[in-house]
Amino acid sequence: MNMPATKIEVETAKPASAAAPVVAMTPKRPPRSETYARMARETAVRVIPPLVVVALLMLIWELVCRRAGSALPPPSKVFKDTKELILDPFFDHGGIDKGLFWHLSASLQRVALGYSLSAIAGIALGVLVGQSVWAMRGLDPLFQVLRTIPPLAWLPLSLAAFRDGQPSAIFVIFITSVWPIIINTAVGICNIPQDYRNVAAVVQLNPLEFFAKIMIPAAAPYIFTGLRIGIGLSWLAIVAAEMLIGGVGIGFFIWDAWNSSHISEIILALFYVGIIGFVLDRLIAGAGKIVTRGTALN
């Protein structure tokens, strides 16, 4: 009768260190169907509302412009008139008789060159103005005056200087987009926390190391804000400049369509201009989000 009790006493006398080992449980991954369903819901939340708004606007446009005597064509007529341009954007009959792809490509090449120059010069001047009190006092008033000059006001001066439409258009893009890059970069440099500067002084960073490891990472959100504003202004400037300099480009295509009374072609070109402007902005915003790890405005 005493044997079971003795066995129980022995079992309860085991030390705590003899407890069973803890097994780490990895979280169970959700099925792929659930992942795809969640991605589909997120995409629908982002895509459906804009599509509904666009559909409503198109419907209103169609109803308003279908009336007799309307100055603008309805969407159905725009598609009918520009169907060949939409379906075949790559034709090239020589001269300026080209498809929309070539006009847009020429404009984008000018924007890429002018904007790249403005980004390099804008970041460099912004760092100088933001880091040096004397540079701020000497250059900031000049920048504030020059940035208020409309882009097309620079075109006659650039044509007189370069005597060619291509470099003149690039200069207009540069002089239009450089100011927001300079100003935002300078603000970012001025707002670098003093603690960062103190740490750099303690570890004795040389100027190049301070620029690469402290200044640029800390000011990156401001820099990319300026770059986003700059790319939008670049795209606006090239369309306006090409209307005056002629040649191949989406701006000249719009002006030529106006002279030929092809309103539907103008509407189609404006649609492409808006889409490309949106894509350019998203590209800069995406690059900024990657570089700044999500701290830049998106």
PDB file of C-alpha atoms in Angstrom, residues 48-265:
ATOM      1  CA  ILE A  48     -11.151  51.549 -58.320  1.00  0.00           C
ATOM      2  CA  PRO A  49     -11.883  55.041 -56.859  1.00  0.00           C
ATOM      3  CA  PRO A  50      -9.819  56.893 -59.514  1.00  0.00           C
ATOM      4  CA  LEU A  51     -11.377  54.770 -62.265  1.00  0.00           C
ATOM      5  CA  VAL A  52     -14.871  55.582 -61.016  1.00  0.00           C
ATOM      6  CA  VAL A  53     -14.087  59.302 -60.948  1.00  0.00           C
ATOM      7  CA  VAL A  54     -12.575  59.199 -64.452  1.00  0.00           C
ATOM      8  CA  ALA A  55     -15.594  57.279 -65.779  1.00  0.00           C
ATOM      9  CA  LEU A  56     -17.975  59.844 -64.311  1.00  0.00           C
ATOM     10  CA  LEU A  57     -15.986  62.735 -65.769  1.00  0.00           C
ATOM     11  CA  MET A  58     -15.909  61.050 -69.175  1.00  0.00           C
ATOM     12  CA  LEU A  59     -19.671  60.532 -69.022  1.00  0.00           C
ATOM     13  CA  ILE A  60     -20.273  64.188 -68.141  1.00  0.00           C
ATOM     14  CA  TRP A  61     -17.882  65.282 -70.893  1.00  0.00           C
ATOM     15  CA  GLU A  62     -19.672  63.067 -73.414  1.00  0.00           C
ATOM     16  CA  LEU A  63     -23.118  64.370 -72.469  1.00  0.00           C
ATOM     17  CA  VAL A  64     -22.095  68.031 -72.422  1.00  0.00           C
ATOM     18  CA  CYS A  65     -20.109  68.011 -75.679  1.00  0.00           C
ATOM     19  CA  ARG A  66     -22.618  65.970 -77.670  1.00  0.00           C
ATOM     20  CA  ARG A  67     -24.875  68.991 -77.938  1.00  0.00           C
ATOM     21  CA  ALA A  68     -24.985  70.854 -81.234  1.00  0.00           C
ATOM     22  CA  GLY A  69     -22.631  73.818 -81.402  1.00  0.00           C
ATOM     23  CA  SER A  70     -20.239  72.492 -78.787  1.00  0.00           C
ATOM     24  CA  ALA A  71     -16.702  73.853 -79.192  1.00  0.00           C
ATOM     25  CA  LEU A  72     -15.015  70.684 -77.923  1.00  0.00           C
ATOM     26  CA  PRO A  73     -15.455  67.147 -79.268  1.00  0.00           C
ATOM     27  CA  PRO A  74     -16.829  64.410 -76.962  1.00  0.00           C
ATOM     28  CA  PRO A  75     -14.588  61.470 -75.985  1.00  0.00           C
ATOM     29  CA  SER A  76     -16.161  59.234 -78.602  1.00  0.00           C
ATOM     30  CA  LYS A  77     -15.221  61.667 -81.378  1.00  0.00           C
ATOM     31  CA  VAL A  78     -11.731  62.166 -79.942  1.00  0.00           C
ATOM     32  CA  PHE A  79     -11.116  58.428 -80.136  1.00  0.00           C
ATOM     33  CA  LYS A  80     -12.547  58.230 -83.647  1.00  0.00           C
ATOM     34  CA  ASP A  81     -10.388  61.123 -84.906  1.00  0.00           C
ATOM     35  CA  THR A  82      -7.161  59.949 -83.254  1.00  0.00           C
ATOM     36  CA  LYS A  83      -7.542  56.205 -83.638  1.00  0.00           C
ATOM     37  CA  GLU A  84      -4.654  55.954 -86.096  1.00  0.00           C
ATOM     38  CA  LEU A  85      -2.345  57.956 -83.809  1.00  0.00           C
ATOM     39  CA  ILE A  86      -3.239  55.727 -80.879  1.00  0.00           C
ATOM     40  CA  LEU A  87      -2.825  52.435 -82.720  1.00  0.00           C
ATOM     41  CA  ASP A  88       0.331  53.411 -84.624  1.00  0.00           C
ATOM     42  CA  PRO A  89       2.493  55.787 -82.536  1.00  0.00           C
ATOM     43  CA  PHE A  90       5.745  54.667 -84.220  1.00  0.00           C
ATOM     44  CA  PHE A  91       5.264  55.824 -87.817  1.00  0.00           C
ATOM     45  CA  ASP A  92       7.895  58.127 -89.286  1.00  0.00           C
ATOM     46  CA  HIS A  93       7.233  59.800 -92.631  1.00  0.00           C
ATOM     47  CA  GLY A  94      10.192  62.149 -92.358  1.00  0.00           C
ATOM     48  CA  GLY A  95      10.515  65.677 -91.040  1.00  0.00           C
ATOM     49  CA  ILE A  96       7.979  66.485 -88.349  1.00  0.00           C
ATOM     50  CA  ASP A  97       5.436  63.985 -89.678  1.00  0.00           C
ATOM     51  CA  LYS A  98       6.055  61.409 -86.957  1.00  0.00           C
ATOM     52  CA  GLY A  99       4.043  59.364 -84.514  1.00  0.00           C
ATOM     53  CA  LEU A 100       3.480  60.472 -80.934  1.00  0.00           C
ATOM     54  CA  PHE A 101       6.179  58.115 -79.679  1.00  0.00           C
ATOM     55  CA  TRP A 102       8.892  60.108 -81.452  1.00  0.00           C
ATOM     56  CA  HIS A 103       7.534  63.459 -80.269  1.00  0.00           C
ATOM     57  CA  LEU A 104       7.351  62.248 -76.668  1.00  0.00           C
ATOM     58  CA  SER A 105      10.776  60.637 -76.934  1.00  0.00           C
ATOM     59  CA  ALA A 106      12.358  63.875 -78.160  1.00  0.00           C
ATOM     60  CA  SER A 107      10.757  65.824 -75.319  1.00  0.00           C
ATOM     61  CA  LEU A 108      11.855  63.273 -72.723  1.00  0.00           C
ATOM     62  CA  GLN A 109      15.438  63.372 -73.979  1.00  0.00           C
ATOM     63  CA  ARG A 110      15.521  67.153 -73.534  1.00  0.00           C
ATOM     64  CA  VAL A 111      13.983  66.853 -70.089  1.00  0.00           C
ATOM     65  CA  ALA A 112      16.434  64.135 -69.048  1.00  0.00           C
ATOM     66  CA  LEU A 113      19.450  66.263 -69.972  1.00  0.00           C
ATOM     67  CA  GLY A 114      18.184  69.557 -68.579  1.00  0.00           C
ATOM     68  CA  TYR A 115      16.859  67.979 -65.405  1.00  0.00           C
ATOM     69  CA  SER A 116      20.064  66.040 -64.776  1.00  0.00           C
ATOM     70  CA  LEU A 117      22.092  69.252 -65.034  1.00  0.00           C
ATOM     71  CA  SER A 118      19.695  71.055 -62.706  1.00  0.00           C
ATOM     72  CA  ALA A 119      19.847  68.207 -60.167  1.00  0.00           C
ATOM     73  CA  ILE A 120      23.657  68.263 -60.078  1.00  0.00           C
ATOM     74  CA  ALA A 121      23.915  72.056 -59.907  1.00  0.00           C
ATOM     75  CA  GLY A 122      20.955  72.405 -57.549  1.00  0.00           C
ATOM     76  CA  ILE A 123      22.246  69.927 -54.971  1.00  0.00           C
ATOM     77  CA  ALA A 124      25.761  71.397 -55.094  1.00  0.00           C
ATOM     78  CA  LEU A 125      24.552  74.991 -54.703  1.00  0.00           C
ATOM     79  CA  GLY A 126      22.037  73.962 -52.057  1.00  0.00           C
ATOM     80  CA  VAL A 127      24.772  72.319 -49.988  1.00  0.00           C
ATOM     81  CA  LEU A 128      26.933  75.435 -50.348  1.00  0.00           C
ATOM     82  CA  VAL A 129      24.145  77.803 -49.322  1.00  0.00           C
ATOM     83  CA  GLY A 130      22.978  75.598 -46.472  1.00  0.00           C
ATOM     84  CA  GLN A 131      26.465  75.026 -45.055  1.00  0.00           C
ATOM     85  CA  SER A 132      27.948  78.503 -45.405  1.00  0.00           C
ATOM     86  CA  VAL A 133      26.419  81.576 -43.754  1.00  0.00           C
ATOM     87  CA  TRP A 134      28.256  83.880 -46.153  1.00  0.00           C
ATOM     88  CA  ALA A 135      27.015  81.947 -49.174  1.00  0.00           C
ATOM     89  CA  MET A 136      23.474  82.124 -47.795  1.00  0.00           C
ATOM     90  CA  ARG A 137      23.693  85.899 -47.373  1.00  0.00           C
ATOM     91  CA  GLY A 138      25.225  86.435 -50.802  1.00  0.00           C
ATOM     92  CA  LEU A 139      23.357  83.960 -52.986  1.00  0.00           C
ATOM     93  CA  ASP A 140      19.931  83.472 -51.409  1.00  0.00           C
ATOM     94  CA  PRO A 141      18.578  86.952 -52.368  1.00  0.00           C
ATOM     95  CA  LEU A 142      19.778  86.399 -55.938  1.00  0.00           C
ATOM     96  CA  PHE A 143      18.087  82.985 -56.099  1.00  0.00           C
ATOM     97  CA  GLN A 144      14.840  84.400 -54.722  1.00  0.00           C
ATOM     98  CA  VAL A 145      14.774  87.033 -57.484  1.00  0.00           C
ATOM     99  CA  LEU A 146      15.716  84.719 -60.364  1.00  0.00           C
ATOM    100  CA  ARG A 147      13.259  81.965 -59.430  1.00  0.00           C
ATOM    101  CA  THR A 148      10.301  84.326 -59.894  1.00  0.00           C
ATOM    102  CA  ILE A 149      11.082  84.848 -63.595  1.00  0.00           C
ATOM    103  CA  PRO A 150       8.650  82.834 -65.767  1.00  0.00           C
ATOM    104  CA  PRO A 151      10.277  79.994 -67.741  1.00  0.00           C
ATOM    105  CA  LEU A 152       9.363  81.315 -71.189  1.00  0.00           C
ATOM    106  CA  ALA A 153      10.874  84.696 -70.358  1.00  0.00           C
ATOM    107  CA  TRP A 154      14.279  82.978 -70.499  1.00  0.00           C
ATOM    108  CA  LEU A 155      13.689  81.553 -73.987  1.00  0.00           C
ATOM    109  CA  PRO A 156      14.494  84.662 -76.081  1.00  0.00           C
ATOM    110  CA  LEU A 157      17.679  85.198 -74.097  1.00  0.00           C
ATOM    111  CA  SER A 158      18.735  81.575 -74.512  1.00  0.00           C
ATOM    112  CA  LEU A 159      18.000  81.669 -78.248  1.00  0.00           C
ATOM    113  CA  ALA A 160      20.154  84.781 -78.556  1.00  0.00           C
ATOM    114  CA  ALA A 161      22.962  83.098 -76.626  1.00  0.00           C
ATOM    115  CA  PHE A 162      22.919  79.606 -78.163  1.00  0.00           C
ATOM    116  CA  ARG A 163      21.405  80.403 -81.590  1.00  0.00           C
ATOM    117  CA  ASP A 164      19.825  76.958 -81.661  1.00  0.00           C
ATOM    118  CA  GLY A 165      16.521  75.606 -80.410  1.00  0.00           C
ATOM    119  CA  GLN A 166      17.857  72.395 -78.841  1.00  0.00           C
ATOM    120  CA  PRO A 167      20.271  73.890 -76.274  1.00  0.00           C
ATOM    121  CA  SER A 168      17.832  76.734 -75.688  1.00  0.00           C
ATOM    122  CA  ALA A 169      15.088  74.313 -74.659  1.00  0.00           C
ATOM    123  CA  ILE A 170      17.505  72.434 -72.396  1.00  0.00           C
ATOM    124  CA  PHE A 171      18.557  75.709 -70.774  1.00  0.00           C
ATOM    125  CA  VAL A 172      14.918  76.639 -70.129  1.00  0.00           C
ATOM    126  CA  ILE A 173      14.388  73.272 -68.428  1.00  0.00           C
ATOM    127  CA  PHE A 174      17.515  73.773 -66.345  1.00  0.00           C
ATOM    128  CA  ILE A 175      16.739  77.318 -65.230  1.00  0.00           C
ATOM    129  CA  THR A 176      13.138  76.377 -64.396  1.00  0.00           C
ATOM    130  CA  SER A 177      13.784  73.275 -62.298  1.00  0.00           C
ATOM    131  CA  VAL A 178      16.998  74.231 -60.492  1.00  0.00           C
ATOM    132  CA  TRP A 179      15.459  76.638 -57.958  1.00  0.00           C
ATOM    133  CA  PRO A 180      13.284  74.238 -55.923  1.00  0.00           C
ATOM    134  CA  ILE A 181      16.216  71.807 -55.770  1.00  0.00           C
ATOM    135  CA  ILE A 182      18.551  74.518 -54.445  1.00  0.00           C
ATOM    136  CA  ILE A 183      16.065  75.807 -51.881  1.00  0.00           C
ATOM    137  CA  ASN A 184      14.988  72.413 -50.543  1.00  0.00           C
ATOM    138  CA  THR A 185      18.567  71.144 -50.360  1.00  0.00           C
ATOM    139  CA  ALA A 186      19.648  74.266 -48.468  1.00  0.00           C
ATOM    140  CA  VAL A 187      16.770  73.866 -46.009  1.00  0.00           C
ATOM    141  CA  GLY A 188      17.693  70.219 -45.472  1.00  0.00           C
ATOM    142  CA  ILE A 189      21.340  71.094 -44.796  1.00  0.00           C
ATOM    143  CA  CYS A 190      20.345  73.846 -42.355  1.00  0.00           C
ATOM    144  CA  ASN A 191      18.090  71.429 -40.471  1.00  0.00           C
ATOM    145  CA  ILE A 192      20.775  68.804 -39.819  1.00  0.00           C
ATOM    146  CA  PRO A 193      20.635  68.163 -36.031  1.00  0.00           C
ATOM    147  CA  GLN A 194      23.511  69.620 -34.067  1.00  0.00           C
ATOM    148  CA  ASP A 195      24.077  66.205 -32.471  1.00  0.00           C
ATOM    149  CA  TYR A 196      25.082  64.841 -35.880  1.00  0.00           C
ATOM    150  CA  ARG A 197      27.648  67.613 -36.263  1.00  0.00           C
ATOM    151  CA  ASN A 198      28.968  66.988 -32.759  1.00  0.00           C
ATOM    152  CA  VAL A 199      29.425  63.285 -33.440  1.00  0.00           C
ATOM    153  CA  ALA A 200      31.206  64.071 -36.717  1.00  0.00           C
ATOM    154  CA  ALA A 201      33.574  66.381 -34.829  1.00  0.00           C
ATOM    155  CA  VAL A 202      34.245  63.745 -32.164  1.00  0.00           C
ATOM    156  CA  VAL A 203      35.125  61.025 -34.681  1.00  0.00           C
ATOM    157  CA  GLN A 204      37.048  63.609 -36.731  1.00  0.00           C
ATOM    158  CA  LEU A 205      35.366  63.117 -40.085  1.00  0.00           C
ATOM    159  CA  ASN A 206      37.024  64.961 -42.938  1.00  0.00           C
ATOM    160  CA  PRO A 207      34.837  67.219 -45.124  1.00  0.00           C
ATOM    161  CA  LEU A 208      34.288  64.536 -47.770  1.00  0.00           C
ATOM    162  CA  GLU A 209      33.273  61.939 -45.171  1.00  0.00           C
ATOM    163  CA  PHE A 210      30.998  64.451 -43.452  1.00  0.00           C
ATOM    164  CA  PHE A 211      29.333  65.217 -46.786  1.00  0.00           C
ATOM    165  CA  ALA A 212      28.797  61.551 -47.689  1.00  0.00           C
ATOM    166  CA  LYS A 213      27.923  60.126 -44.254  1.00  0.00           C
ATOM    167  CA  ILE A 214      26.122  62.996 -42.518  1.00  0.00           C
ATOM    168  CA  MET A 215      24.949  65.768 -44.840  1.00  0.00           C
ATOM    169  CA  ILE A 216      23.458  63.815 -47.735  1.00  0.00           C
ATOM    170  CA  PRO A 217      21.647  61.128 -45.664  1.00  0.00           C
ATOM    171  CA  ALA A 218      20.230  63.708 -43.244  1.00  0.00           C
ATOM    172  CA  ALA A 219      19.076  66.091 -45.990  1.00  0.00           C
ATOM    173  CA  ALA A 220      17.888  63.390 -48.410  1.00  0.00           C
ATOM    174  CA  PRO A 221      14.134  63.811 -47.657  1.00  0.00           C
ATOM    175  CA  TYR A 222      14.381  67.540 -48.417  1.00  0.00           C
ATOM    176  CA  ILE A 223      16.495  66.921 -51.513  1.00  0.00           C
ATOM    177  CA  PHE A 224      13.997  64.487 -52.995  1.00  0.00           C
ATOM    178  CA  THR A 225      11.149  66.876 -52.278  1.00  0.00           C
ATOM    179  CA  GLY A 226      12.972  69.445 -54.386  1.00  0.00           C
ATOM    180  CA  LEU A 227      13.699  66.860 -57.062  1.00  0.00           C
ATOM    181  CA  ARG A 228      10.002  65.962 -57.294  1.00  0.00           C
ATOM    182  CA  ILE A 229       9.028  69.605 -57.711  1.00  0.00           C
ATOM    183  CA  GLY A 230      11.812  70.054 -60.225  1.00  0.00           C
ATOM    184  CA  ILE A 231      10.761  67.160 -62.471  1.00  0.00           C
ATOM    185  CA  GLY A 232       7.228  68.522 -62.640  1.00  0.00           C
ATOM    186  CA  LEU A 233       8.465  71.984 -63.582  1.00  0.00           C
ATOM    187  CA  SER A 234      10.818  70.465 -66.170  1.00  0.00           C
ATOM    188  CA  TRP A 235       7.959  68.700 -67.920  1.00  0.00           C
ATOM    189  CA  LEU A 236       5.848  71.871 -67.850  1.00  0.00           C
ATOM    190  CA  ALA A 237       8.685  73.964 -69.238  1.00  0.00           C
ATOM    191  CA  ILE A 238       9.567  71.703 -72.156  1.00  0.00           C
ATOM    192  CA  VAL A 239       6.003  71.585 -73.456  1.00  0.00           C
ATOM    193  CA  ALA A 240       5.801  75.381 -73.422  1.00  0.00           C
ATOM    194  CA  ALA A 241       9.285  75.869 -74.895  1.00  0.00           C
ATOM    195  CA  GLU A 242       8.724  73.425 -77.760  1.00  0.00           C
ATOM    196  CA  MET A 243       5.671  75.376 -78.865  1.00  0.00           C
ATOM    197  CA  LEU A 244       8.024  78.237 -79.717  1.00  0.00           C
ATOM    198  CA  ILE A 245      11.245  76.546 -80.871  1.00  0.00           C
ATOM    199  CA  GLY A 246       9.525  74.093 -83.254  1.00  0.00           C
ATOM    200  CA  GLY A 247      10.930  70.778 -84.405  1.00  0.00           C
ATOM    201  CA  VAL A 248      10.041  67.342 -83.089  1.00  0.00           C
ATOM    202  CA  GLY A 249       8.512  67.368 -79.612  1.00  0.00           C
ATOM    203  CA  ILE A 250       5.157  67.046 -77.923  1.00  0.00           C
ATOM    204  CA  GLY A 251       4.904  70.801 -77.407  1.00  0.00           C
ATOM    205  CA  PHE A 252       5.326  71.480 -81.105  1.00  0.00           C
ATOM    206  CA  PHE A 253       2.888  68.663 -81.902  1.00  0.00           C
ATOM    207  CA  ILE A 254       0.225  70.421 -79.815  1.00  0.00           C
ATOM    208  CA  TRP A 255       0.922  73.778 -81.447  1.00  0.00           C
ATOM    209  CA  ASP A 256       0.896  72.271 -84.942  1.00  0.00           C
ATOM    210  CA  ALA A 257      -2.413  70.530 -84.193  1.00  0.00           C
ATOM    211  CA  TRP A 258      -3.861  73.857 -83.085  1.00  0.00           C
ATOM    212  CA  ASN A 259      -2.744  75.542 -86.311  1.00  0.00           C
ATOM    213  CA  SER A 260      -4.395  72.699 -88.230  1.00  0.00           C
ATOM    214  CA  SER A 261      -7.599  72.895 -86.107  1.00  0.00           C
ATOM    215  CA  HIS A 262      -7.204  69.289 -84.959  1.00  0.00           C
ATOM    216  CA  ILE A 263      -8.679  69.667 -81.496  1.00  0.00           C
ATOM    217  CA  SER A 264      -8.943  65.909 -80.960  1.00  0.00           C
ATOM    218  CA  GLU A 265      -5.190  65.533 -81.472  1.00  0.00           C
TER     219      GLU A 265
END
